[in-house]
GROMACS .gro file of N, CA and C in nm:
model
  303
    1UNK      N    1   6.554   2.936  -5.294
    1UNK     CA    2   6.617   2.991  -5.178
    1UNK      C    3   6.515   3.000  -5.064
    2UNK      N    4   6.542   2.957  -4.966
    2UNK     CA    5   6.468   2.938  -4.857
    2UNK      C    6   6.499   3.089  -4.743
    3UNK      N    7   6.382   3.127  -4.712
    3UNK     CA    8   6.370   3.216  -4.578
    3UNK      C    9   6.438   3.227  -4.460
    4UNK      N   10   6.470   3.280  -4.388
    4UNK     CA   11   6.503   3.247  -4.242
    4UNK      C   12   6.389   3.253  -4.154
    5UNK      N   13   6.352   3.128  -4.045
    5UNK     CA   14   6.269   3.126  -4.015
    5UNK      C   15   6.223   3.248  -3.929
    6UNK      N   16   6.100   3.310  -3.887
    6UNK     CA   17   6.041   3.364  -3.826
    6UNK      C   18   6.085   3.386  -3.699
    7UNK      N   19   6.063   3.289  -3.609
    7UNK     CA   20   6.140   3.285  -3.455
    7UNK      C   21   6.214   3.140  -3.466
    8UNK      N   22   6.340   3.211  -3.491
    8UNK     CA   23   6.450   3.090  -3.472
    8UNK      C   24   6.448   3.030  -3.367
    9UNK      N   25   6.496   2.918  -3.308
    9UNK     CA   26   6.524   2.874  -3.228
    9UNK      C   27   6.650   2.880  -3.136
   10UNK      N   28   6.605   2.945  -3.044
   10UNK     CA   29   6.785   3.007  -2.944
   10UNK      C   30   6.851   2.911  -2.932
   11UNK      N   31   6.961   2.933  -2.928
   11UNK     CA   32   7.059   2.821  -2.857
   11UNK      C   33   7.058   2.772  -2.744
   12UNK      N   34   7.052   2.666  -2.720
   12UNK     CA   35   7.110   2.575  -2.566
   12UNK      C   36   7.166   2.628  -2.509
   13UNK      N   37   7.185   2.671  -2.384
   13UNK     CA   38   7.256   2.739  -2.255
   13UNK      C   39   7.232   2.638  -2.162
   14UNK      N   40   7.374   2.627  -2.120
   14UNK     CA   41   7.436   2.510  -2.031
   14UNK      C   42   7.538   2.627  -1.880
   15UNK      N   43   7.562   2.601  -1.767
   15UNK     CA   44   7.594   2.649  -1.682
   15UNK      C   45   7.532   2.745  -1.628
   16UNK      N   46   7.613   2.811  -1.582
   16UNK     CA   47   7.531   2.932  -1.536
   16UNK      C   48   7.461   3.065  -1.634
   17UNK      N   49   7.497   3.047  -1.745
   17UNK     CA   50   7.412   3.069  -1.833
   17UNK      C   51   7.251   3.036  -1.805
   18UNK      N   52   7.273   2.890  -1.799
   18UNK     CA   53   7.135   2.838  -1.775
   18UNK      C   54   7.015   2.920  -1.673
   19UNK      N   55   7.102   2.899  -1.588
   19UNK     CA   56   7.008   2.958  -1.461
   19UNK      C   57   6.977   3.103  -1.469
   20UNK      N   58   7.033   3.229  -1.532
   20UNK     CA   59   7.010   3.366  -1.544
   20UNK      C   60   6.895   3.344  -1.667
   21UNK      N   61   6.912   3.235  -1.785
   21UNK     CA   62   6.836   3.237  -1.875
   21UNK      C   63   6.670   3.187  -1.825
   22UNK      N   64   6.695   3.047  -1.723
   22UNK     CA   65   6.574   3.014  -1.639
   22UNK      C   66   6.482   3.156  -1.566
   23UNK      N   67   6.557   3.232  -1.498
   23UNK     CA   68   6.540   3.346  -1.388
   23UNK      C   69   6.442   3.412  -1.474
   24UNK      N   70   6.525   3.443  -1.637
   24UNK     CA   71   6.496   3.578  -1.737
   24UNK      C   72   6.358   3.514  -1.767
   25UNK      N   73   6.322   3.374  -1.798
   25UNK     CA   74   6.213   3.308  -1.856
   25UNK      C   75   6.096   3.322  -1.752
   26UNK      N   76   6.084   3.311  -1.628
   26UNK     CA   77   5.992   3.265  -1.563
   26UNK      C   78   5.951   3.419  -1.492
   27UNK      N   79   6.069   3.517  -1.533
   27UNK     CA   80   6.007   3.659  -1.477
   27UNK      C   81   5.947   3.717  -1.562
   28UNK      N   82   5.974   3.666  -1.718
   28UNK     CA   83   5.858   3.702  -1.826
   28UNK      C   84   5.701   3.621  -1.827
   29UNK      N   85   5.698   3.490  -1.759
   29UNK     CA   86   5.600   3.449  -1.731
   29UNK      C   87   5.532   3.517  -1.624
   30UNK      N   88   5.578   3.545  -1.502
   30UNK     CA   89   5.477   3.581  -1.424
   30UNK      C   90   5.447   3.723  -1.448
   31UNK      N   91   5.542   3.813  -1.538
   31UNK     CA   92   5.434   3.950  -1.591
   31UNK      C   93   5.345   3.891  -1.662
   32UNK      N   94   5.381   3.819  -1.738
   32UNK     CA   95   5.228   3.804  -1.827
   32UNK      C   96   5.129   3.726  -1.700
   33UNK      N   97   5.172   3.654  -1.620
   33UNK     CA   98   5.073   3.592  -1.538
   33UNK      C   99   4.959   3.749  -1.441
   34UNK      N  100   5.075   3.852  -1.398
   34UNK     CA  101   5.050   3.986  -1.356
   34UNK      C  102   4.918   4.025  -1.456
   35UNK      N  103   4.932   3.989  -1.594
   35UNK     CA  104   4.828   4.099  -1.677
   35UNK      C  105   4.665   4.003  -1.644
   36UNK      N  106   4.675   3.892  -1.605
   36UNK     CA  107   4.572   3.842  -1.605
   36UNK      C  108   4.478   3.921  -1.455
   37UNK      N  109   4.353   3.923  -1.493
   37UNK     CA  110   4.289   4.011  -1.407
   37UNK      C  111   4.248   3.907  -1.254
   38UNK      N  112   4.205   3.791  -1.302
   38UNK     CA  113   4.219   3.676  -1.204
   38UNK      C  114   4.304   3.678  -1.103
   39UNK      N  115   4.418   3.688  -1.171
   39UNK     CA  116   4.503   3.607  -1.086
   39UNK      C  117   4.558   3.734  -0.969
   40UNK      N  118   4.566   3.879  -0.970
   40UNK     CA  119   4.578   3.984  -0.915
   40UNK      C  120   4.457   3.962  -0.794
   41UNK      N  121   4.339   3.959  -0.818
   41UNK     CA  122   4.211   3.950  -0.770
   41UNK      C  123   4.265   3.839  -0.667
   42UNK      N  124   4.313   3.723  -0.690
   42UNK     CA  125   4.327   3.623  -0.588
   42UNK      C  126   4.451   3.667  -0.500
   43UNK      N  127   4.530   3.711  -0.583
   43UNK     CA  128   4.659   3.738  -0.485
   43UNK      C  129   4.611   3.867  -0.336
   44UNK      N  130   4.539   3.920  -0.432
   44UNK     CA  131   4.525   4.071  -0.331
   44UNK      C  132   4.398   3.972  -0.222
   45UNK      N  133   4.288   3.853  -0.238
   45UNK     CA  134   4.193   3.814  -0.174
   45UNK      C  135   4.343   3.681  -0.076
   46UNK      N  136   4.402   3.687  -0.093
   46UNK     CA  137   4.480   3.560  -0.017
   46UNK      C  138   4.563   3.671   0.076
   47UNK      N  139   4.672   3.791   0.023
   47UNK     CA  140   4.695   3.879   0.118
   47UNK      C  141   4.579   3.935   0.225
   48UNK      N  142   4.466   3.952   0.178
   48UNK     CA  143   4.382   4.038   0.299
   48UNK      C  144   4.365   3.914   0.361
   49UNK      N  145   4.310   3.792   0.328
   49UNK     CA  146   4.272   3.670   0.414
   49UNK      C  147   4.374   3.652   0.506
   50UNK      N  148   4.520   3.618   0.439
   50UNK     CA  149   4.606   3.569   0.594
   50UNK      C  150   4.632   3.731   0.665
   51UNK      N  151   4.644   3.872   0.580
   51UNK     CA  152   4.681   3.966   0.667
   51UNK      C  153   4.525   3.923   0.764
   52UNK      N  154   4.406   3.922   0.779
   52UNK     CA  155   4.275   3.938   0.878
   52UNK      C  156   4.320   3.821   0.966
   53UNK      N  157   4.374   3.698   0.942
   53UNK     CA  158   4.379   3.561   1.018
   53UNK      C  159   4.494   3.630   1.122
   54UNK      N  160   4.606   3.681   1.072
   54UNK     CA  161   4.724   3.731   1.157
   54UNK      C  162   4.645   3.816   1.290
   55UNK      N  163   4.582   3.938   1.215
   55UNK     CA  164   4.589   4.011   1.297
   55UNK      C  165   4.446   3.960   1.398
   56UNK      N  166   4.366   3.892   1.335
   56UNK     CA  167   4.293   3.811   1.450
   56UNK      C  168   4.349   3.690   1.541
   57UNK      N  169   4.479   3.660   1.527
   57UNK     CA  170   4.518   3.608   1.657
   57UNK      C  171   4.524   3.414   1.584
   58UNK      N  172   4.469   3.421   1.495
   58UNK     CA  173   4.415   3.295   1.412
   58UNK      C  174   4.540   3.208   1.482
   59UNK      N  175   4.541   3.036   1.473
   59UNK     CA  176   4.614   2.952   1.513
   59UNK      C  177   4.704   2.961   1.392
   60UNK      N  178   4.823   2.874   1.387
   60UNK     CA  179   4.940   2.914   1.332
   60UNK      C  180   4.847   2.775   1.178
   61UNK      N  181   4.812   2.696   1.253
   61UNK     CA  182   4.770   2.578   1.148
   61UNK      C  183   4.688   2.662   1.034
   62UNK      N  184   4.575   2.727   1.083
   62UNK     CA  185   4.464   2.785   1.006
   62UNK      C  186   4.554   2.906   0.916
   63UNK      N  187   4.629   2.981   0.937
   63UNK     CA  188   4.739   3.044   0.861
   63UNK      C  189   4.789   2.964   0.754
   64UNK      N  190   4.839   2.854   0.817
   64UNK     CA  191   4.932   2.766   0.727
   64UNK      C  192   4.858   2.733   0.566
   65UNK      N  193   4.747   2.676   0.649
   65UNK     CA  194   4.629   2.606   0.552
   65UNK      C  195   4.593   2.705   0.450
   66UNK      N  196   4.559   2.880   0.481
   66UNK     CA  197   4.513   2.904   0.422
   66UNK      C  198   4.610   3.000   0.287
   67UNK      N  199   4.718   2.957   0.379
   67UNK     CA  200   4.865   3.016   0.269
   67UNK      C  201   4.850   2.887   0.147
   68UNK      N  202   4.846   2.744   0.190
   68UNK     CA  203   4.880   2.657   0.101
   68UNK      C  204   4.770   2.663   0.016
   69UNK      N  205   4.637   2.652   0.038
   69UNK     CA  206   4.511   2.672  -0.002
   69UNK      C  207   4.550   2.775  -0.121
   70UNK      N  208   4.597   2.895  -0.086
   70UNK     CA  209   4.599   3.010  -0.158
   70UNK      C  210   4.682   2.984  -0.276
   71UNK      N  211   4.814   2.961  -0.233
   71UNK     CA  212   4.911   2.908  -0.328
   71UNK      C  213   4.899   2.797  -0.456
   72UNK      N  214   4.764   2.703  -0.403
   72UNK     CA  215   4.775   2.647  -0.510
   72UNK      C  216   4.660   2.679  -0.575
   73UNK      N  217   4.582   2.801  -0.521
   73UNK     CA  218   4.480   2.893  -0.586
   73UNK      C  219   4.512   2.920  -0.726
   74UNK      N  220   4.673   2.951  -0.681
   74UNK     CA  221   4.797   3.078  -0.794
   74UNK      C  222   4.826   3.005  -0.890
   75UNK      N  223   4.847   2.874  -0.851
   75UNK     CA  224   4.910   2.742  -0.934
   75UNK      C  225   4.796   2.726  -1.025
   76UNK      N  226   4.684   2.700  -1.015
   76UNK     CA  227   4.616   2.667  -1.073
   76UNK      C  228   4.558   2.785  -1.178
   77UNK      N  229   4.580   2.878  -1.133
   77UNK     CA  230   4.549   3.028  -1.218
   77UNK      C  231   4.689   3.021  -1.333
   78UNK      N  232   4.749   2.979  -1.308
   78UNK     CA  233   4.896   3.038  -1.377
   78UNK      C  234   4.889   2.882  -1.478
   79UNK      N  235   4.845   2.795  -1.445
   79UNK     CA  236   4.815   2.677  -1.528
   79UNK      C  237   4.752   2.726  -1.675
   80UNK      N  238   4.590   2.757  -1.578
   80UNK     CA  239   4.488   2.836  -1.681
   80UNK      C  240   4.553   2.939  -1.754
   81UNK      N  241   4.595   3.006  -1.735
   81UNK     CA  242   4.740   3.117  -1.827
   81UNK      C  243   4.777   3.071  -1.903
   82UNK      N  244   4.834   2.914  -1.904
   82UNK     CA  245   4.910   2.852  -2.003
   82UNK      C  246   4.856   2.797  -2.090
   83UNK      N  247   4.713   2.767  -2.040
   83UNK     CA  248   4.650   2.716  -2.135
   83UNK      C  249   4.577   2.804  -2.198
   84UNK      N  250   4.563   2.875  -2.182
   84UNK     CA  251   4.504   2.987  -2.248
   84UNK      C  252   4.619   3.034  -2.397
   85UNK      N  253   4.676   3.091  -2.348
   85UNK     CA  254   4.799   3.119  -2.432
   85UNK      C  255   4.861   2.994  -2.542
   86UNK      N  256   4.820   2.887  -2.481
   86UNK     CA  257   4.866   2.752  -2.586
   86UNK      C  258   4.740   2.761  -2.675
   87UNK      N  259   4.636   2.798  -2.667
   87UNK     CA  260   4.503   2.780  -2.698
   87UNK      C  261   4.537   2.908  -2.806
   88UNK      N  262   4.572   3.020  -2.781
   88UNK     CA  263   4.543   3.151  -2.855
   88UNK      C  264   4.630   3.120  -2.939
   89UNK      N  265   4.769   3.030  -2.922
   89UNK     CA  266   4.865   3.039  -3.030
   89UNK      C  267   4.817   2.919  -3.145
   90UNK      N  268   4.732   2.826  -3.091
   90UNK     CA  269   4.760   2.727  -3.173
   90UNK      C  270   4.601   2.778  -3.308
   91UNK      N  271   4.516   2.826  -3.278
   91UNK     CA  272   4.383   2.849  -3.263
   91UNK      C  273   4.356   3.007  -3.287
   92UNK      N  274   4.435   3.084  -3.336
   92UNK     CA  275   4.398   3.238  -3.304
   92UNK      C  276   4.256   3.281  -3.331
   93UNK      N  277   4.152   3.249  -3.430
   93UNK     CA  278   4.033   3.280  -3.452
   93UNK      C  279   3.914   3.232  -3.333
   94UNK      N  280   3.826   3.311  -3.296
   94UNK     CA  281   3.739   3.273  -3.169
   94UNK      C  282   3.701   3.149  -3.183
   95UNK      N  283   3.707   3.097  -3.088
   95UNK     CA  284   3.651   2.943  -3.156
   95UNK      C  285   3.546   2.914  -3.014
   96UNK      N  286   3.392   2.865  -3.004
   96UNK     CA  287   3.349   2.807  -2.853
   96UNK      C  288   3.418   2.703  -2.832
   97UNK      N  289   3.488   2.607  -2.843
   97UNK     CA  290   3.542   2.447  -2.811
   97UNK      C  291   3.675   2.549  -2.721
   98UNK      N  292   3.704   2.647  -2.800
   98UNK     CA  293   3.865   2.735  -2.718
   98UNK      C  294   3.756   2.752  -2.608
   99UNK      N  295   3.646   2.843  -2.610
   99UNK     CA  296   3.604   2.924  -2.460
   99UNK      C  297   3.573   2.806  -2.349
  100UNK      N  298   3.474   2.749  -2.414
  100UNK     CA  299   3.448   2.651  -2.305
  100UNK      C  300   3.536   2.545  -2.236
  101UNK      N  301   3.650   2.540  -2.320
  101UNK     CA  302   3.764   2.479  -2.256
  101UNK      C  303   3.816   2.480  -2.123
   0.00000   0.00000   0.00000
């Protein structure tokens, strides 16, 4: 007699199902993205940067730049998240080949 597995696999959600289930998924990602200490640190260093550019009068370009700049600061932090987390699940014991990764 066989077990039931551990973490089953949910069912497929099709319609608008889909999209509340997408919403529910990616707002559990960015808390966990929230717990990372990084990625807070950049968000709060990209708010003071464009709030100082605003209130210095800065050109609308140099704003722009330094929103997109920032944004894919986040992207790239929230990457490292994933890989991190793919790394801890596949790998749980300390490993250097995991750190230096």
């Amino acid at each position: 007699m066989q077990d039931a597995p551990q973490n089953p696999v949910p069912e497929k959600v099709t319609g608008i199902a889909h999209l509340f289930a997408a919403t529910r998924y990616s707002s559990q990602g960015f808390l966990r993205l929230w717990r990372e200490t990084a990625f807070r640190h950049e968000l709060l260093a990209a708010a003071l940067g464009l709030g100082l550019l605003v209130i210095l009068g800065a050109p609308l370009v140099w704003i722009v730049a330094v929103a997109v700049l920032a944004l894919l600061t986040l992207a790239v932090e929230a990457l490292n998240t994933a890989i991190e987390e793919i790394v801890d699940h596949v790998s749980p014991e300390w490993s250097l080949a995991a750190k230096l990764a």
